[in-house]
CSV table of C-alpha atoms in Angstrom, one decimal:
chain,number,residue,atom,x,y,z
U,994,UNK,CA,53.4,303.1,279.7
U,995,UNK,CA,54.0,299.5,280.5
U,996,UNK,CA,52.3,296.6,278.6
U,997,UNK,CA,51.7,293.3,280.3
U,998,UNK,CA,50.5,290.2,278.6
U,999,UNK,CA,49.3,286.9,280.2
U,1000,UNK,CA,50.3,284.0,278.0
U,1001,UNK,CA,48.2,281.6,280.1
U,1002,UNK,CA,45.0,283.6,279.4
U,1003,UNK,CA,45.9,284.2,275.7
U,1004,UNK,CA,44.0,282.0,273.3
U,1005,UNK,CA,45.6,283.4,270.1
U,1006,UNK,CA,42.7,285.4,268.7
U,1007,UNK,CA,45.1,287.9,267.1
U,1008,UNK,CA,43.1,291.0,267.9
U,1009,UNK,CA,46.1,292.7,269.5
U,1010,UNK,CA,48.2,292.1,266.3
U,1011,UNK,CA,45.5,293.8,264.2
U,1012,UNK,CA,45.1,296.7,266.6
U,1013,UNK,CA,48.8,297.3,267.4
U,1014,UNK,CA,51.1,295.4,265.2
U,1015,UNK,CA,54.2,297.3,266.5
U,1016,UNK,CA,53.6,296.1,270.0
U,1017,UNK,CA,52.2,292.6,269.6
U,1018,UNK,CA,53.0,289.6,267.6
U,1019,UNK,CA,51.8,285.9,267.6
U,1020,UNK,CA,54.1,283.0,268.0
U,1021,UNK,CA,54.2,281.0,264.8
U,1022,UNK,CA,53.7,277.6,266.3
U,1023,UNK,CA,50.5,278.3,268.3
U,1024,UNK,CA,49.5,281.9,267.8
U,1025,UNK,CA,50.1,282.9,271.4
U,1026,UNK,CA,50.9,286.5,272.1
U,1027,UNK,CA,54.5,287.8,271.9
U,1028,UNK,CA,55.3,291.2,273.2
U,1029,UNK,CA,57.6,293.1,270.7
U,1030,UNK,CA,58.0,296.0,273.1
U,1031,UNK,CA,56.9,296.2,276.7
U,1032,UNK,CA,57.4,299.9,277.1
U,1033,UNK,CA,56.2,301.4,273.8
U,1034,UNK,CA,56.3,305.1,273.2
U,1035,UNK,CA,53.3,307.2,274.3
U,1036,UNK,CA,52.4,307.7,270.7
U,1037,UNK,CA,51.3,304.0,270.7
U,1038,UNK,CA,49.2,304.4,273.8
U,1039,UNK,CA,45.8,304.6,272.0
U,1040,UNK,CA,46.6,301.5,269.9
U,1041,UNK,CA,47.9,299.6,273.0
U,1042,UNK,CA,44.7,300.5,274.9
U,1043,UNK,CA,42.5,299.4,271.9
U,1044,UNK,CA,44.3,296.0,271.9
U,1045,UNK,CA,43.6,295.6,275.6
U,1046,UNK,CA,39.9,296.5,275.2
U,1047,UNK,CA,39.5,294.2,272.2
U,1048,UNK,CA,41.4,291.2,273.6
U,1049,UNK,CA,38.7,288.5,273.9
U,1050,UNK,CA,40.4,286.8,276.8
U,1051,UNK,CA,41.5,289.8,278.9
U,1052,UNK,CA,45.1,288.9,278.5
U,1053,UNK,CA,46.5,292.4,278.1
U,1054,UNK,CA,47.0,295.1,280.7
U,1055,UNK,CA,48.3,298.6,280.3
U,1056,UNK,CA,50.1,300.2,283.3
U,1057,UNK,CA,51.4,303.6,284.0
U,1058,UNK,CA,49.0,305.7,281.9
U,1059,UNK,CA,45.7,306.8,283.3
U,1060,UNK,CA,42.6,306.0,281.1
U,1061,UNK,CA,41.4,309.0,279.1
D,1444,UNK,CA,3.0,285.4,269.0
D,1445,UNK,CA,2.3,282.0,267.4
D,1446,UNK,CA,3.2,278.7,269.1
D,1447,UNK,CA,6.0,278.2,266.6
D,1448,UNK,CA,7.6,281.5,267.4
D,1449,UNK,CA,7.2,280.9,271.1
D,1450,UNK,CA,8.9,277.6,270.8
D,1451,UNK,CA,12.1,279.3,269.5
D,1452,UNK,CA,14.9,279.5,271.9
D,1453,UNK,CA,14.7,282.8,273.7
D,1454,UNK,CA,18.4,283.5,273.5
D,1455,UNK,CA,18.3,283.8,269.7
D,1456,UNK,CA,14.8,285.0,269.1
D,1457,UNK,CA,14.5,288.0,266.9
D,1458,UNK,CA,12.0,290.8,266.3
D,1459,UNK,CA,9.8,289.8,263.4
D,1460,UNK,CA,9.5,293.3,262.1
D,1461,UNK,CA,13.2,294.0,262.2
D,1462,UNK,CA,15.0,290.9,261.1
D,1463,UNK,CA,18.2,291.6,263.1
D,1464,UNK,CA,17.1,293.0,266.4
D,1465,UNK,CA,16.6,290.8,269.5
D,1466,UNK,CA,12.9,290.0,270.1
D,1467,UNK,CA,11.2,292.3,272.7
D,1468,UNK,CA,11.0,289.5,275.2
D,1469,UNK,CA,14.8,288.8,274.9
D,1470,UNK,CA,15.6,292.5,275.4
D,1471,UNK,CA,13.2,292.6,278.4
D,1472,UNK,CA,14.9,289.6,279.9
D,1473,UNK,CA,18.1,291.5,279.8
D,1474,UNK,CA,16.9,294.9,280.8
D,1475,UNK,CA,14.1,294.5,283.3
D,1476,UNK,CA,13.8,290.9,284.5
D,1477,UNK,CA,14.8,290.2,288.1
D,1478,UNK,CA,15.6,286.5,287.6
D,1479,UNK,CA,17.5,284.7,284.9
D,1480,UNK,CA,14.7,283.1,282.7
D,1481,UNK,CA,14.6,279.4,282.3
D,1482,UNK,CA,14.6,278.1,278.7
D,1483,UNK,CA,14.3,274.6,277.1
D,1484,UNK,CA,17.4,273.7,275.0
D,1485,UNK,CA,17.2,271.2,272.2
D,1486,UNK,CA,20.6,269.7,271.3
D,1487,UNK,CA,19.7,266.8,269.1
D,1488,UNK,CA,16.9,264.3,268.7
D,1489,UNK,CA,17.3,262.6,272.0
D,1490,UNK,CA,18.3,265.6,274.2
D,1491,UNK,CA,16.5,268.5,275.7
D,1492,UNK,CA,17.4,270.3,278.9
D,1493,UNK,CA,16.5,273.3,281.0
D,1494,UNK,CA,19.0,276.1,281.1
D,1495,UNK,CA,19.2,279.7,282.5
D,1496,UNK,CA,19.4,282.4,279.9
D,1497,UNK,CA,22.3,284.8,280.3
D,1498,UNK,CA,21.5,288.0,278.4
D,1499,UNK,CA,23.6,290.9,279.8
D,1500,UNK,CA,26.9,291.8,278.3
D,1501,UNK,CA,28.8,291.8,281.6
D,1502,UNK,CA,27.2,288.4,282.7
D,1503,UNK,CA,28.0,286.9,279.3
D,1504,UNK,CA,31.7,287.9,279.5
D,1505,UNK,CA,31.8,286.6,283.1
D,1506,UNK,CA,30.3,283.2,282.2
D,1507,UNK,CA,32.4,282.6,279.1
D,1508,UNK,CA,35.6,283.8,280.8
D,1509,UNK,CA,35.1,281.6,283.8
D,1510,UNK,CA,36.5,278.1,283.8
D,1511,UNK,CA,33.9,277.1,286.4
D,1512,UNK,CA,31.5,276.9,283.4
D,1513,UNK,CA,32.4,274.1,281.2
D,1514,UNK,CA,31.2,273.2,277.7
D,1515,UNK,CA,29.0,270.2,277.3
D,1516,UNK,CA,25.3,270.5,277.2
D,1517,UNK,CA,25.2,267.0,275.9
D,1518,UNK,CA,28.8,265.8,276.1
D,1519,UNK,CA,30.0,263.9,279.1
D,1520,UNK,CA,33.7,262.9,278.7
D,1521,UNK,CA,33.2,260.3,281.5
D,1522,UNK,CA,30.6,258.5,279.4
D,1523,UNK,CA,31.6,256.2,276.5
D,1524,UNK,CA,31.3,257.8,273.1
D,1525,UNK,CA,28.1,256.7,271.2
D,1526,UNK,CA,28.6,254.9,268.0
D,1527,UNK,CA,28.2,256.6,264.6
D,1528,UNK,CA,24.9,255.0,264.1
D,1529,UNK,CA,23.5,256.8,267.1
D,1530,UNK,CA,22.0,260.2,266.4
D,1531,UNK,CA,23.8,262.3,269.0
D,1532,UNK,CA,27.3,261.1,268.3
D,1533,UNK,CA,28.5,264.5,266.9
D,1534,UNK,CA,28.1,265.9,270.4
D,1535,UNK,CA,30.5,263.3,271.7
D,1536,UNK,CA,32.9,263.4,268.8
D,1537,UNK,CA,36.5,263.7,270.0
D,1538,UNK,CA,38.5,266.5,268.4
D,1539,UNK,CA,35.4,268.6,268.0
D,1540,UNK,CA,36.7,271.4,270.2
D,1541,UNK,CA,33.3,272.4,271.6
D,1542,UNK,CA,33.2,269.0,273.2
D,1543,UNK,CA,36.4,269.4,275.2
D,1544,UNK,CA,37.3,271.3,278.4
D,1545,UNK,CA,40.4,272.3,280.3
D,1546,UNK,CA,43.9,270.9,279.5
D,1547,UNK,CA,42.6,268.5,276.9
D,1548,UNK,CA,40.9,271.3,275.0
D,1549,UNK,CA,44.0,273.5,275.3
D,1550,UNK,CA,46.1,270.6,273.9
D,1551,UNK,CA,43.9,270.2,270.9
D,1552,UNK,CA,43.3,273.9,270.2
D,1553,UNK,CA,46.9,274.8,270.3
D,1554,UNK,CA,47.6,272.5,267.4
D,1555,UNK,CA,45.2,274.6,265.4
D,1556,UNK,CA,45.8,278.2,266.6
D,1557,UNK,CA,49.1,278.7,264.7
D,1558,UNK,CA,47.3,278.0,261.5
D,1559,UNK,CA,44.7,280.8,262.2
D,1560,UNK,CA,47.1,283.5,263.4
D,1561,UNK,CA,46.8,286.9,261.8
D,1562,UNK,CA,50.0,286.3,259.8
D,1563,UNK,CA,49.0,282.9,258.4
D,1564,UNK,CA,45.5,284.1,257.6
D,1565,UNK,CA,46.7,287.1,255.8
D,1566,UNK,CA,48.8,284.8,253.6
D,1567,UNK,CA,45.4,283.5,252.3
D,1568,UNK,CA,44.4,287.0,251.1
D,1569,UNK,CA,45.4,286.7,247.5
D,1570,UNK,CA,43.7,283.3,247.2
D,1571,UNK,CA,40.5,284.7,248.8
D,1572,UNK,CA,40.5,287.7,246.4
D,1573,UNK,CA,40.8,285.4,243.5
D,1574,UNK,CA,37.9,283.3,244.8
D,1575,UNK,CA,35.7,286.4,245.3
D,1576,UNK,CA,36.5,287.8,241.9
D,1577,UNK,CA,35.7,284.4,240.3
D,1578,UNK,CA,32.4,284.1,242.2
D,1579,UNK,CA,31.4,287.7,241.3
D,1580,UNK,CA,31.9,286.7,237.6
D,1581,UNK,CA,29.6,283.8,238.1
D,1582,UNK,CA,27.0,286.0,239.9
D,1583,UNK,CA,27.1,288.4,237.0
D,1584,UNK,CA,26.4,285.5,234.6
D,1585,UNK,CA,23.7,284.0,236.7
D,1586,UNK,CA,21.6,287.2,236.8
D,1587,UNK,CA,20.1,289.6,237.1
D,1588,UNK,CA,18.0,288.3,239.0
D,1589,UNK,CA,20.3,286.0,241.2
D,1590,UNK,CA,20.2,284.5,244.6
D,1591,UNK,CA,23.0,286.1,246.6
D,1592,UNK,CA,23.0,283.3,249.2
D,1593,UNK,CA,23.5,280.4,246.8
D,1594,UNK,CA,25.5,282.2,244.1
D,1595,UNK,CA,27.9,284.2,246.3
D,1596,UNK,CA,27.5,284.1,250.1
D,1597,UNK,CA,27.7,280.3,250.4
D,1598,UNK,CA,30.1,279.8,247.6
D,1599,UNK,CA,33.0,282.0,248.8
D,1600,UNK,CA,33.5,280.5,252.3
D,1601,UNK,CA,32.9,277.0,250.9
D,1602,UNK,CA,35.8,277.4,248.5
D,1603,UNK,CA,38.0,278.8,251.3
D,1604,UNK,CA,37.2,275.8,253.5
D,1605,UNK,CA,37.8,273.4,250.6
D,1606,UNK,CA,41.3,274.9,250.2
D,1607,UNK,CA,42.0,274.5,254.0
D,1608,UNK,CA,41.0,270.9,254.0
D,1609,UNK,CA,42.6,270.1,250.6
D,1610,UNK,CA,39.3,269.1,249.1
D,1611,UNK,CA,38.4,269.8,245.5
D,1612,UNK,CA,35.8,272.5,245.2
D,1613,UNK,CA,33.7,270.2,243.0
D,1614,UNK,CA,32.9,268.2,246.2
D,1615,UNK,CA,31.3,271.2,248.0
D,1616,UNK,CA,27.8,269.9,247.4
D,1617,UNK,CA,28.8,266.9,249.6
D,1618,UNK,CA,29.0,269.0,252.7
D,1619,UNK,CA,26.9,272.1,251.9
D,1620,UNK,CA,23.6,270.3,251.9
D,1621,UNK,CA,24.6,268.1,254.9
D,1622,UNK,CA,25.7,271.1,257.0
D,1623,UNK,CA,22.4,272.7,256.2
D,1624,UNK,CA,20.5,269.6,257.2
D,1625,UNK,CA,22.5,269.3,260.5
D,1626,UNK,CA,21.8,272.9,261.4
D,1627,UNK,CA,18.1,272.7,260.5
D,1628,UNK,CA,16.0,272.3,263.7
D,1629,UNK,CA,19.2,272.1,265.8
D,1630,UNK,CA,20.0,268.6,264.7
D,1631,UNK,CA,16.7,267.2,265.9
D,1632,UNK,CA,15.2,266.2,262.5
D,1633,UNK,CA,15.5,262.7,261.0
D,1634,UNK,CA,17.3,264.4,258.0
D,1635,UNK,CA,19.8,265.9,260.5
D,1636,UNK,CA,20.5,262.4,261.9
D,1637,UNK,CA,21.1,261.0,258.4
D,1638,UNK,CA,23.2,264.0,257.5
D,1639,UNK,CA,25.4,263.6,260.5
D,1640,UNK,CA,26.1,259.9,259.7
D,1641,UNK,CA,26.8,260.7,256.0
D,1642,UNK,CA,28.9,263.6,256.9
D,1643,UNK,CA,31.0,261.6,259.3
D,1644,UNK,CA,31.8,259.1,256.6
D,1645,UNK,CA,32.6,261.8,254.1
D,1646,UNK,CA,35.0,263.6,256.5
D,1647,UNK,CA,36.6,260.3,257.5
D,1648,UNK,CA,37.5,259.8,253.8
D,1649,UNK,CA,39.1,263.3,253.7
D,1650,UNK,CA,41.2,262.5,256.8
D,1651,UNK,CA,42.3,259.2,255.3
D,1652,UNK,CA,43.3,261.0,252.1
D,1653,UNK,CA,45.4,263.6,254.0
D,1654,UNK,CA,47.0,260.8,256.1
D,1655,UNK,CA,48.1,259.2,252.8
D,1656,UNK,CA,49.1,262.4,251.1
D,1657,UNK,CA,49.1,265.5,253.4
D,1658,UNK,CA,49.8,268.1,250.7
D,1659,UNK,CA,49.9,271.9,251.4
D,1660,UNK,CA,46.4,272.4,253.0
D,1661,UNK,CA,45.8,273.3,256.6
D,1662,UNK,CA,44.6,269.8,257.3
D,1663,UNK,CA,47.7,268.5,255.6
D,1664,UNK,CA,50.0,270.6,257.8
D,1665,UNK,CA,48.1,269.4,260.9
D,1666,UNK,CA,48.7,265.8,259.8
D,1667,UNK,CA,52.4,266.5,259.1
D,1668,UNK,CA,53.0,268.4,262.4
D,1669,UNK,CA,50.7,266.6,264.8
D,1670,UNK,CA,49.4,263.5,263.0
D,1671,UNK,CA,51.4,261.3,265.4
D,1672,UNK,CA,49.7,262.6,268.5
D,1673,UNK,CA,46.1,262.7,267.0
D,1674,UNK,CA,43.8,259.8,266.5
D,1675,UNK,CA,41.8,259.5,263.3
D,1676,UNK,CA,38.7,260.3,265.4
D,1677,UNK,CA,40.2,263.5,266.7
D,1678,UNK,CA,41.3,264.6,263.2
D,1679,UNK,CA,37.7,263.8,262.0
D,1680,UNK,CA,36.3,265.9,264.8
D,1681,UNK,CA,38.6,268.8,264.0
D,1682,UNK,CA,37.7,268.7,260.3
D,1683,UNK,CA,34.0,268.5,261.0
D,1684,UNK,CA,34.3,271.6,263.2
D,1685,UNK,CA,36.3,273.5,260.5
D,1686,UNK,CA,33.7,272.6,257.9
D,1687,UNK,CA,30.6,273.4,259.8
D,1688,UNK,CA,31.9,276.5,261.6
D,1689,UNK,CA,33.8,277.7,258.6
D,1690,UNK,CA,31.2,278.3,256.0
D,1691,UNK,CA,27.6,278.6,257.3
D,1692,UNK,CA,28.6,281.4,259.7
D,1693,UNK,CA,30.6,283.6,257.3
D,1694,UNK,CA,28.2,283.0,254.5
D,1695,UNK,CA,25.3,284.3,256.6
D,1696,UNK,CA,27.2,287.4,257.6
D,1697,UNK,CA,27.8,288.1,253.9
D,1698,UNK,CA,24.1,287.6,253.0
D,1699,UNK,CA,22.5,289.2,256.1
D,1700,UNK,CA,25.1,291.9,256.1
D,1701,UNK,CA,24.3,292.8,252.5
D,1702,UNK,CA,20.6,293.0,253.4
D,1703,UNK,CA,21.4,295.2,256.4
D,1704,UNK,CA,23.4,297.6,254.1
D,1705,UNK,CA,20.7,297.6,251.4
D,1706,UNK,CA,18.3,298.9,254.1
D,1707,UNK,CA,20.7,301.8,254.9
D,1708,UNK,CA,21.9,303.2,251.5
D,1709,UNK,CA,24.2,305.8,253.2
D,1710,UNK,CA,25.9,303.2,255.2
D,1711,UNK,CA,26.2,300.9,252.1
D,1712,UNK,CA,27.8,303.8,250.2
D,1713,UNK,CA,30.4,304.3,252.9
D,1714,UNK,CA,31.5,300.6,252.8
D,1715,UNK,CA,31.5,300.6,249.0
D,1716,UNK,CA,33.4,303.8,248.5
D,1717,UNK,CA,35.8,304.2,251.4
D,1718,UNK,CA,38.5,301.7,252.1
D,1719,UNK,CA,38.9,303.2,255.6
D,1720,UNK,CA,35.5,302.0,256.5
D,1721,UNK,CA,36.0,298.3,255.6
D,1722,UNK,CA,37.3,297.1,258.9
D,1723,UNK,CA,35.0,299.0,261.2
D,1724,UNK,CA,32.0,298.2,258.9
D,1725,UNK,CA,32.7,294.5,259.1
D,1726,UNK,CA,33.0,294.6,262.9
D,1727,UNK,CA,29.7,296.5,263.1
D,1728,UNK,CA,27.9,294.0,260.9
D,1729,UNK,CA,29.4,291.1,263.0
D,1730,UNK,CA,28.1,292.8,266.1
D,1731,UNK,CA,24.7,293.7,264.8
D,1732,UNK,CA,23.9,290.4,263.2
D,1733,UNK,CA,25.3,288.1,265.9
D,1734,UNK,CA,24.6,285.1,263.6
D,1735,UNK,CA,25.6,282.4,266.0
D,1736,UNK,CA,23.9,283.7,269.1
D,1737,UNK,CA,23.4,280.9,271.6
D,1738,UNK,CA,26.3,279.5,273.6
D,1739,UNK,CA,25.7,276.7,276.1
D,1740,UNK,CA,27.7,276.1,279.3
D,1741,UNK,CA,27.3,274.1,282.6
D,1742,UNK,CA,28.4,275.2,286.0
D,1743,UNK,CA,30.9,272.9,287.6
D,1744,UNK,CA,30.4,274.4,291.0
D,1745,UNK,CA,28.1,277.1,292.5
D,1746,UNK,CA,28.9,280.4,290.8
D,1747,UNK,CA,27.4,283.9,291.3
D,1748,UNK,CA,26.7,285.6,288.0
D,1749,UNK,CA,25.8,289.3,288.5
D,1750,UNK,CA,23.5,289.0,291.4
D,1751,UNK,CA,22.2,285.6,290.5
D,1752,UNK,CA,23.3,282.2,292.0
D,1753,UNK,CA,23.9,279.5,289.5
D,1754,UNK,CA,24.2,276.1,291.2
D,1755,UNK,CA,26.7,273.3,290.4
D,1756,UNK,CA,25.3,271.2,287.6
D,1757,UNK,CA,23.0,273.9,286.3
D,1758,UNK,CA,23.1,274.7,282.6
D,1759,UNK,CA,23.1,278.2,281.1
D,1760,UNK,CA,22.8,279.5,277.6
D,1761,UNK,CA,24.5,282.8,276.8
D,1762,UNK,CA,22.8,285.0,274.2
D,1763,UNK,CA,25.5,286.8,272.3
D,1764,UNK,CA,22.8,288.6,270.4
D,1765,UNK,CA,21.4,290.2,273.6
D,1766,UNK,CA,24.9,290.9,274.9
D,1767,UNK,CA,25.9,292.6,271.6
D,1768,UNK,CA,22.8,294.8,271.8
D,1769,UNK,CA,23.2,295.6,275.5
D,1770,UNK,CA,22.9,299.3,276.1
D,1771,UNK,CA,25.6,298.9,278.6
D,1772,UNK,CA,28.0,297.9,275.8
D,1773,UNK,CA,26.9,300.8,273.5
D,1774,UNK,CA,24.1,303.3,273.9
D,1775,UNK,CA,22.7,303.1,270.4
D,1776,UNK,CA,23.1,299.4,269.8
D,1777,UNK,CA,20.2,299.2,267.3
D,1778,UNK,CA,21.8,301.6,264.9
D,1779,UNK,CA,24.0,300.3,262.1
D,1780,UNK,CA,27.1,302.6,262.2
D,1781,UNK,CA,29.8,301.3,260.0
D,1782,UNK,CA,32.2,303.9,261.3
D,1783,UNK,CA,31.8,303.0,264.9
D,1784,UNK,CA,35.0,303.0,267.0
D,1785,UNK,CA,36.4,299.7,268.4
D,1786,UNK,CA,33.7,297.8,270.3
D,1787,UNK,CA,34.6,294.6,272.2
D,1788,UNK,CA,31.6,292.7,270.8
D,1789,UNK,CA,31.1,289.0,271.6
D,1790,UNK,CA,30.1,287.7,268.1
D,1791,UNK,CA,33.1,285.3,268.2
D,1792,UNK,CA,32.4,284.4,271.8
D,1793,UNK,CA,34.8,285.1,274.7
D,1794,UNK,CA,37.4,283.2,276.6
D,1795,UNK,CA,39.1,279.9,275.8
D,1796,UNK,CA,36.5,278.7,273.4
D,1797,UNK,CA,36.1,281.9,271.3
D,1798,UNK,CA,36.1,281.3,267.6
D,1799,UNK,CA,39.3,279.9,266.2
D,1800,UNK,CA,38.7,281.1,262.7
D,1801,UNK,CA,37.7,284.7,263.6
D,1802,UNK,CA,40.6,286.3,261.6
D,1803,UNK,CA,39.8,284.2,258.6
D,1804,UNK,CA,36.1,285.2,258.8
D,1805,UNK,CA,37.1,288.9,259.1
D,1806,UNK,CA,39.4,288.6,256.1
D,1807,UNK,CA,36.8,286.9,254.0
D,1808,UNK,CA,34.2,289.6,254.9
D,1809,UNK,CA,36.6,292.5,254.4
D,1810,UNK,CA,37.4,291.2,250.9
D,1811,UNK,CA,33.9,290.0,249.9
D,1812,UNK,CA,31.6,292.8,251.0
D,1813,UNK,CA,33.3,295.8,249.4
D,1814,UNK,CA,34.1,293.8,246.2
D,1815,UNK,CA,30.4,292.8,245.9
D,1816,UNK,CA,29.2,296.4,246.3
D,1817,UNK,CA,31.8,297.8,243.9
D,1818,UNK,CA,31.0,295.2,241.2
D,1819,UNK,CA,27.3,296.0,241.4
D,1820,UNK,CA,26.8,299.6,242.3
D,1821,UNK,CA,23.1,299.4,241.5
D,1822,UNK,CA,22.6,296.4,243.8
D,1823,UNK,CA,19.1,296.1,245.2
D,1824,UNK,CA,16.5,293.6,246.3
D,1825,UNK,CA,14.6,291.8,243.6
D,1826,UNK,CA,11.6,291.1,245.8
D,1827,UNK,CA,9.7,293.0,248.5
D,1828,UNK,CA,11.5,292.8,251.8
D,1829,UNK,CA,8.5,291.2,253.4
D,1830,UNK,CA,8.9,288.2,251.1
D,1831,UNK,CA,12.3,287.3,252.5
D,1832,UNK,CA,12.4,284.1,254.6
D,1833,UNK,CA,14.8,283.5,257.5
D,1834,UNK,CA,16.0,280.3,259.1
D,1835,UNK,CA,15.2,281.0,262.7
D,1836,UNK,CA,15.2,277.7,264.5
D,1837,UNK,CA,18.9,277.0,264.1
D,1838,UNK,CA,22.2,277.6,265.8
D,1839,UNK,CA,23.1,279.9,262.9
D,1840,UNK,CA,20.7,282.6,261.8
D,1841,UNK,CA,20.3,282.6,258.1
D,1842,UNK,CA,18.5,284.0,255.0
D,1843,UNK,CA,16.9,281.1,253.0
D,1844,UNK,CA,17.6,283.2,249.8
D,1845,UNK,CA,18.3,286.8,249.0
D,1846,UNK,CA,17.0,287.5,245.5
D,1847,UNK,CA,19.0,290.5,244.1
D,1848,UNK,CA,19.1,292.5,240.9
D,1849,UNK,CA,21.4,295.3,239.7
């Protein structure tokens, strides 16, 4: 699994941090997404996917794992 | 349907028999209409305009995520800003983020996003818990019977916003009444015009005070970190936005959400008794209630939305209520299910203008709703449900009062 974020699209809503706090963080200065790990373990897949679904600016993509 | 009901904006019109559901004609516009319906939008005493109603979930996401749609039903950045004595000036207020587009919007918003990150908002948790506990004590003293709107639902977010702006809570009456007057009738009433003028002067005073002594509040930090690159007018615009957006919305989710739960005792019991349901329950209420439903945009160039052509210069109004109840989003949208899995609802909007304070709103609701239900396990309506009155002709859907007993 590969997680890709788009800082230009991100508007700092923080939904990813709530859904998957081990993968996503927000920059202190402006709340923009910071990726803590871009290849998280498969055990985190459901949470990563939830973050991608809930992101209100479509700034997260998950690669390498087919959707359930 | 009476003339008054018909005059309400289609995009936030509700079913009179079920106070949360979209009206039948709004659902029909989404599910069966071939064309995008044209509606009349009122945005102040001197401004009405035609707009196309966007009601489908997929279309709503497309419009709000597409930079070819700009904000500004009444704001034109190329025009000089009206003076404070003119009624529509709030719509041209610099710093009010919903008046800005593109790089200028991003510049202003990014000064605020850090303060509303998950981490920074969570730091407010203990303070919000204290506010909620104190307000529950007051509610217990006030009743039974008490008005949940005045005695709890408005009071909690108002205190949080006072803390963010560094304003003593004793001053809340200054802005509560005026915010209400501004929202009443979409800012088109004479009272709304007076309220806007008063409100502007009041907020200008707060900004001057933070310039002189920033202190520890959010507004104080903003002055310390970005004060040199913001004009007083921009700081006033940002503060007005925080005040208006920060308390009417959350308070109405508290009040309407309590009513929704009272109608479904099993769902209420889940929120009251199971901490694991708090987060999903709050999301479900946010979706179901969609308190701030109508979002205006204007096409900068010709855009195809779904199978419809929207021409350059044409205005649209997105109905977040219709989108959140779209069967394409969830099959049983009319059911209140506090254990529902993650739903990408649009209550906070979508795209670059989505609600800045959404994590603060979530935190307030996650603390306030379970605490209320636990403090008063016998909570119930003190009047027949048919006696309840709703504020329908407003950008924020509201209960006028919610008499409760316990």
